[in-house]
Amino acid sequence: MTDVTACIERAARLLRKSSNVVVTTGAGMSKESGIPTFRDAPNALWKDYDPQQLATREGFRRDPALVWRWYADRRAMIAGARPHAGHMALAEMESMFARFILITQNIDNLHRSAGSTNLVELHGNIFRFKCFDNDHPVEAPEAVDEPPTCACGSLVRPAVVWFGEILDDSDLARSFEALESCHAIIVVGTSGLVYPAAGFAAAARSAGAAIVEINPEETTLTAQADVFVPSTAGSALPMLVERLRG
Ligand code: BV8
């Protein structure tokens, strides 16, 4: 058996003993759908911009049209992407455990498209909009180069969580309730650098959960993982679900 196959088998054995599972995903989950991760070199158009500067209230205040166009470009790329076999595997996994929740840092809607329903989109969704000053939900505007204006007069922005913004209380409560009661957490495709998501594995571990990490590269989490699967989301997750079906 190859190293990856042996790791998948070990992960499956561990998960078969679990009835309460959390999965958390990052940008690596969408790489095989053609969406570059934050660590990948940005496409030429945005190579001179730092996402951590653009994805902030200050960045939007400074240049609303620039930030609006950055999201419009990403939305156009994401609109052309489809969930891959790894997304489909996680949607199937939902019915394999008594309790299952998928918490994603991704804003690309691909888990929803794949059919995942017990889902927390921790950092929001690029296809949803709200106003900058009052968080009024706003219908998706026609393609425009500049941010439109809400009925209240405030500029419209993407309904995503920017750096320095607090996360939705109910999303956090749902996430930590699951983390503090789960038997296992599967961490897929994240470098584990952005909080509070970066603290999820530790929260699960402190509640006694086992940690499975799926990533083609080692991360800061790898040393604490009970099983590290050195593979991609699109390859490892379907293999894991196949073992769990058996
Ligand atoms: C908060 C939405 C309370 C927007 C995102 C100092 C000052 C201010 C704040 C902070 C601070 N110190 C810490 C903080 C908190 C801050 C933070 O964590 N900063 C970091 C940079 C230190 N967090 C926040 O601000 C959060 N709010 O904490 O509020 C607060 C407020 C103020 C002050 C203190 C506390 C809000 C964070 C949310 C930001 N919004 N996204 C948008 O997308 O435009 S974050 C965004 O970047 C993503 O959502 C994701 O979270 C992150 C990118 O990380 P990853 O997903 O892990 O992706 P990455 O590219 O890094 O890694 C990809 C991985 O995939 C790699 O490991 C790679 O090996 C792997 N991979 C590659 N290919 C594959 C693969 N894996 C599997 N298969 C493959 N094929």
Coordinates of C-alpha atoms and ligand atoms in Angstrom, one line a residue:
M1 CA 0.0 0.0 0.0
T2 CA 1.3 3.5 -0.8
D3 CA 1.9 5.9 2.0
V4 CA -1.3 7.9 1.1
T5 CA -3.4 4.7 0.9
A6 CA -2.2 3.6 4.3
C7 CA -2.9 7.1 5.8
I8 CA -6.5 7.0 4.3
E9 CA -7.0 3.6 5.8
R10 CA -5.9 4.8 9.2
A11 CA -8.1 7.9 8.9
A12 CA -11.1 5.7 7.9
R13 CA -10.5 3.4 10.9
L14 CA -10.4 6.4 13.2
L15 CA -13.6 7.9 11.7
R16 CA -15.5 4.6 11.8
K17 CA -15.2 4.9 15.6
S18 CA -16.7 8.5 15.5
S19 CA -20.3 9.5 15.4
N20 CA -19.8 13.2 15.7
V21 CA -17.5 14.7 13.0
V22 CA -16.4 18.2 12.1
V23 CA -14.8 19.0 8.8
T24 CA -13.1 22.4 8.2
T25 CA -11.8 23.5 4.8
G26 CA -9.6 26.3 3.4
A27 CA -8.6 27.6 0.0
G28 CA -6.8 24.4 -0.9
M29 CA -10.2 22.7 -1.0
S30 CA -11.0 24.7 -4.2
K31 CA -7.7 24.5 -5.9
E32 CA -8.7 21.5 -8.0
S33 CA -11.8 23.5 -9.1
G34 CA -9.3 26.0 -10.7
I35 CA -9.5 28.6 -7.9
P36 CA -6.0 29.7 -6.8
T37 CA -5.3 29.7 -3.1
F38 CA -4.2 32.8 -1.2
R39 CA -0.7 31.4 -1.1
D40 CA -0.6 30.9 -4.8
A41 CA 0.9 33.8 -6.8
P42 CA -2.1 36.0 -7.6
N43 CA -3.0 36.3 -11.3
A44 CA -1.1 39.0 -13.1
L45 CA -3.8 41.5 -12.8
W46 CA -3.7 41.6 -9.0
K47 CA 0.0 40.7 -8.4
D48 CA 0.8 44.1 -7.0
Y49 CA -2.0 44.0 -4.4
D50 CA -2.0 42.3 -1.0
P51 CA -5.3 40.5 -0.2
Q52 CA -4.9 41.4 3.4
Q53 CA -5.0 45.1 2.4
L54 CA -7.9 44.8 0.0
A55 CA -10.0 42.5 2.2
T56 CA -10.5 45.2 4.9
R57 CA -12.9 48.0 5.7
E58 CA -10.0 50.4 5.4
G59 CA -9.1 49.1 2.0
F60 CA -12.7 49.6 0.8
R61 CA -12.9 53.1 2.3
R62 CA -9.7 54.0 0.6
D63 CA -10.7 52.8 -2.8
P64 CA -14.2 51.3 -3.0
A65 CA -14.0 50.9 -6.8
L66 CA -10.7 48.9 -6.6
V67 CA -12.0 46.5 -4.0
W68 CA -15.3 46.2 -5.8
R69 CA -13.4 45.3 -9.0
W70 CA -11.2 42.8 -7.2
Y71 CA -14.2 40.9 -5.9
A72 CA -16.0 41.2 -9.3
D73 CA -12.9 39.5 -11.0
R74 CA -12.9 36.8 -8.4
R75 CA -16.6 36.3 -8.7
A76 CA -16.3 35.9 -12.5
M77 CA -13.6 33.3 -12.0
I78 CA -15.5 31.4 -9.3
A79 CA -18.7 31.6 -11.4
G80 CA -16.9 29.4 -14.0
A81 CA -15.7 26.9 -11.4
R82 CA -17.5 23.6 -10.5
P83 CA -17.3 21.6 -7.3
H84 CA -14.8 18.6 -7.8
A85 CA -15.0 15.1 -6.5
G86 CA -13.7 16.2 -3.1
H87 CA -16.6 18.6 -2.6
M88 CA -19.1 15.8 -3.6
A89 CA -17.4 13.4 -1.2
L90 CA -17.9 15.9 1.7
A91 CA -21.6 16.3 0.7
E92 CA -22.0 12.5 0.9
M93 CA -20.0 12.3 4.1
E94 CA -22.7 14.4 5.8
S95 CA -25.1 11.4 6.0
M96 CA -22.4 8.9 7.3
F97 CA -22.3 10.3 10.8
A98 CA -25.0 10.9 13.5
R99 CA -23.6 14.5 13.8
F100 CA -21.7 16.2 11.0
I101 CA -20.9 19.8 10.3
L102 CA -18.8 21.4 7.6
I103 CA -17.2 24.7 8.4
T104 CA -15.5 26.4 5.5
Q105 CA -13.3 29.5 5.3
N106 CA -14.0 29.7 1.6
I107 CA -16.4 32.2 0.1
D108 CA -16.8 30.5 -3.3
N109 CA -20.1 28.7 -2.7
L110 CA -18.7 25.4 -4.0
H111 CA -19.7 23.3 -0.9
R112 CA -23.2 24.6 -1.3
S113 CA -23.2 23.8 -5.0
A114 CA -22.0 20.3 -4.2
G115 CA -25.0 19.7 -1.9
S116 CA -23.5 20.2 1.5
T117 CA -26.3 21.4 3.8
N118 CA -24.9 21.2 7.4
L119 CA -22.6 24.0 6.4
V120 CA -21.1 27.1 8.0
E121 CA -19.7 29.7 5.6
L122 CA -17.5 31.2 8.3
H123 CA -16.2 34.1 6.1
G124 CA -19.4 34.7 4.1
N125 CA -20.2 34.2 0.4
I126 CA -18.9 36.1 -2.5
F127 CA -22.3 35.9 -4.2
R128 CA -24.1 37.7 -1.4
F129 CA -24.1 41.5 -0.8
K130 CA -24.8 44.0 2.0
C131 CA -24.3 47.7 2.6
F132 CA -21.1 49.0 4.1
D133 CA -22.6 51.2 6.9
N134 CA -25.6 49.1 8.1
D135 CA -25.1 45.5 6.8
H136 CA -28.5 45.8 5.0
P137 CA -28.8 42.7 2.8
V138 CA -28.7 43.9 -0.9
E139 CA -29.8 41.9 -4.0
A140 CA -27.0 40.9 -6.4
P141 CA -26.5 44.0 -8.5
E142 CA -26.1 44.0 -12.3
A143 CA -22.5 43.8 -13.3
V144 CA -21.1 47.3 -12.6
D145 CA -17.6 48.7 -12.3
E146 CA -18.3 50.7 -9.2
P147 CA -20.1 49.7 -6.0
P148 CA -23.8 50.5 -6.2
T149 CA -25.6 52.3 -3.4
C150 CA -28.0 50.8 -0.9
A151 CA -31.5 52.3 -0.3
C152 CA -30.0 53.8 2.9
G153 CA -27.4 55.6 0.9
S154 CA -24.4 53.5 1.9
L155 CA -22.1 51.8 -0.6
V156 CA -22.8 48.1 -1.4
R157 CA -20.0 45.6 -0.6
P158 CA -19.6 41.8 -0.8
A159 CA -21.1 40.0 2.3
V160 CA -17.8 38.4 3.3
V161 CA -15.8 38.8 6.5
W162 CA -12.8 41.1 6.1
F163 CA -9.6 41.0 8.1
G164 CA -10.3 42.9 11.4
E165 CA -14.0 42.2 11.2
I166 CA -15.7 40.1 13.8
L167 CA -17.4 36.9 12.6
D168 CA -21.2 36.2 12.8
D169 CA -22.0 35.3 16.4
S170 CA -24.3 32.4 15.4
D171 CA -21.7 30.9 13.0
L172 CA -19.1 31.0 15.7
A173 CA -21.5 29.6 18.3
R174 CA -22.5 26.7 16.0
S175 CA -18.8 26.1 15.1
F176 CA -17.5 26.0 18.7
E177 CA -20.5 23.9 20.0
A178 CA -19.6 21.3 17.3
L179 CA -15.8 21.5 18.0
E180 CA -16.3 21.0 21.7
S181 CA -18.4 17.9 21.3
C182 CA -16.9 16.2 18.2
H183 CA -15.0 12.9 18.2
A184 CA -12.9 13.8 15.1
I185 CA -12.0 16.8 13.0
I186 CA -10.9 16.6 9.4
V187 CA -8.9 19.7 8.4
V188 CA -8.6 20.1 4.6
G189 CA -6.6 22.5 2.5
T190 CA -5.7 25.2 5.0
S191 CA -2.4 26.8 6.0
G192 CA -4.0 27.4 9.4
L193 CA -2.8 31.1 9.6
V194 CA -6.1 33.0 9.8
Y195 CA -8.0 33.1 13.1
P196 CA -10.4 32.1 14.6
A197 CA -10.5 29.2 12.0
A198 CA -6.8 28.5 12.7
G199 CA -7.8 27.6 16.3
F200 CA -10.4 25.0 15.4
A201 CA -8.2 22.0 15.5
A202 CA -6.9 22.9 19.0
A203 CA -10.5 23.5 20.2
A204 CA -11.5 20.0 19.0
R205 CA -8.3 18.4 20.4
S206 CA -9.0 20.0 23.8
A207 CA -12.4 18.3 23.8
G208 CA -10.7 15.0 23.1
A209 CA -11.2 14.8 19.4
A210 CA -8.7 13.1 17.0
I211 CA -7.3 15.3 14.2
V212 CA -7.1 14.2 10.5
E213 CA -5.3 16.6 8.2
I214 CA -5.5 16.4 4.4
N215 CA -3.0 18.7 2.6
P216 CA -0.3 18.0 0.0
E217 CA 2.1 20.1 2.1
E218 CA 2.8 20.0 5.9
T219 CA 1.5 22.9 7.9
T220 CA 1.8 24.1 11.5
L221 CA -1.0 21.7 12.4
T222 CA 0.7 18.6 10.9
A223 CA 2.8 17.7 14.0
Q224 CA -0.4 17.6 16.2
A225 CA -2.4 15.5 13.7
D226 CA -3.3 11.9 14.6
V227 CA -3.3 11.2 10.8
F228 CA -1.7 13.4 8.2
V229 CA -2.7 12.5 4.6
P230 CA -0.1 14.0 2.2
S231 CA -2.5 14.4 -0.6
T232 CA -5.0 16.7 -2.3
A233 CA -8.7 17.3 -1.4
G234 CA -9.8 16.0 -4.8
S235 CA -7.9 12.8 -4.5
A236 CA -8.0 12.0 -0.7
L237 CA -11.6 12.8 0.1
P238 CA -13.2 10.4 -2.5
M239 CA -10.8 7.6 -1.4
L240 CA -11.8 8.3 2.3
V241 CA -15.5 8.2 1.6
E242 CA -15.1 5.0 -0.4
R243 CA -13.5 3.4 2.6
L244 CA -16.2 4.7 4.9
R245 CA -18.9 3.3 2.6
G246 CA -17.3 -0.1 2.8
Ligands
BV8_1 C1 -11.4 38.4 13.8 C2 -12.9 36.4 3.3 C3 -11.8 39.5 15.8 C4 -12.5 37.6 2.5 C5 -11.0 35.9 4.7 C6 -3.9 41.5 14.3 C7 -4.7 42.6 13.8 C8 -6.0 42.4 13.4 C9 -6.5 41.1 13.4 C10 -5.7 40.1 13.8 C11 -4.4 40.2 14.2 N1 -3.9 39.0 14.6 C12 -4.8 38.1 14.4 C13 -5.9 38.7 13.9 C14 -7.1 38.1 13.5 C15 -7.2 38.0 12.0 C16 -6.1 37.0 11.5 O1 -6.2 35.9 11.8 N2 -5.0 37.5 10.9 C17 -4.0 36.7 10.4 C18 -3.5 37.1 9.1 C19 -2.9 36.7 11.5 N3 -8.5 37.5 11.8 C20 -9.5 38.3 11.6 O2 -9.4 39.5 11.4 C21 -10.8 37.6 11.6 N4 -11.7 38.4 12.5 O3 -10.5 37.8 14.3 O4 -12.2 39.3 14.5 C22 -10.7 40.4 15.8 C23 -10.7 41.6 15.1 C24 -9.6 42.5 15.2 C25 -8.5 42.2 15.9 C26 -8.4 40.9 16.6 C27 -9.5 40.0 16.5 C28 -11.4 37.6 10.2 C29 -10.6 36.8 9.3 C30 -11.4 36.5 8.0 C31 -10.6 37.2 6.8 N5 -11.4 36.9 5.6 N6 -11.7 35.6 3.7 C32 -11.9 37.2 1.1 O5 -11.8 36.0 0.8 O6 -11.7 38.1 0.3 S1 -9.5 35.1 5.1 C33 -9.1 34.2 3.7 O7 -7.7 34.0 3.9 C34 -9.6 32.9 3.6 O8 -11.0 32.8 4.0 C35 -8.8 32.0 4.6 O9 -9.3 32.1 5.9 C36 -7.5 32.7 4.5 C37 -6.6 31.9 3.5 O10 -6.2 30.8 4.3 P1 -6.3 29.4 3.7 O11 -7.7 29.1 3.3 O12 -5.7 28.5 4.6 O13 -5.5 29.4 2.3 P2 -4.0 29.4 2.1 O14 -3.8 29.9 0.7 O15 -3.3 30.2 3.2 O16 -3.5 27.9 2.2 C38 -4.0 27.0 1.2 C39 -3.6 25.6 1.8 O17 -4.1 24.6 0.9 C40 -2.1 25.4 1.9 O18 -1.8 24.7 3.1 C41 -1.8 24.4 0.7 O19 -0.8 23.5 1.0 C42 -3.1 23.7 0.6 N7 -3.4 23.1 -0.7 C43 -3.0 23.5 -2.0 N8 -3.5 22.8 -2.9 C44 -4.4 21.8 -2.3 C45 -4.3 22.1 -0.9 N9 -5.0 21.3 0.0 C46 -5.7 20.3 -0.5 N10 -5.9 20.1 -1.8 C47 -5.2 20.8 -2.7 N11 -5.3 20.5 -4.0

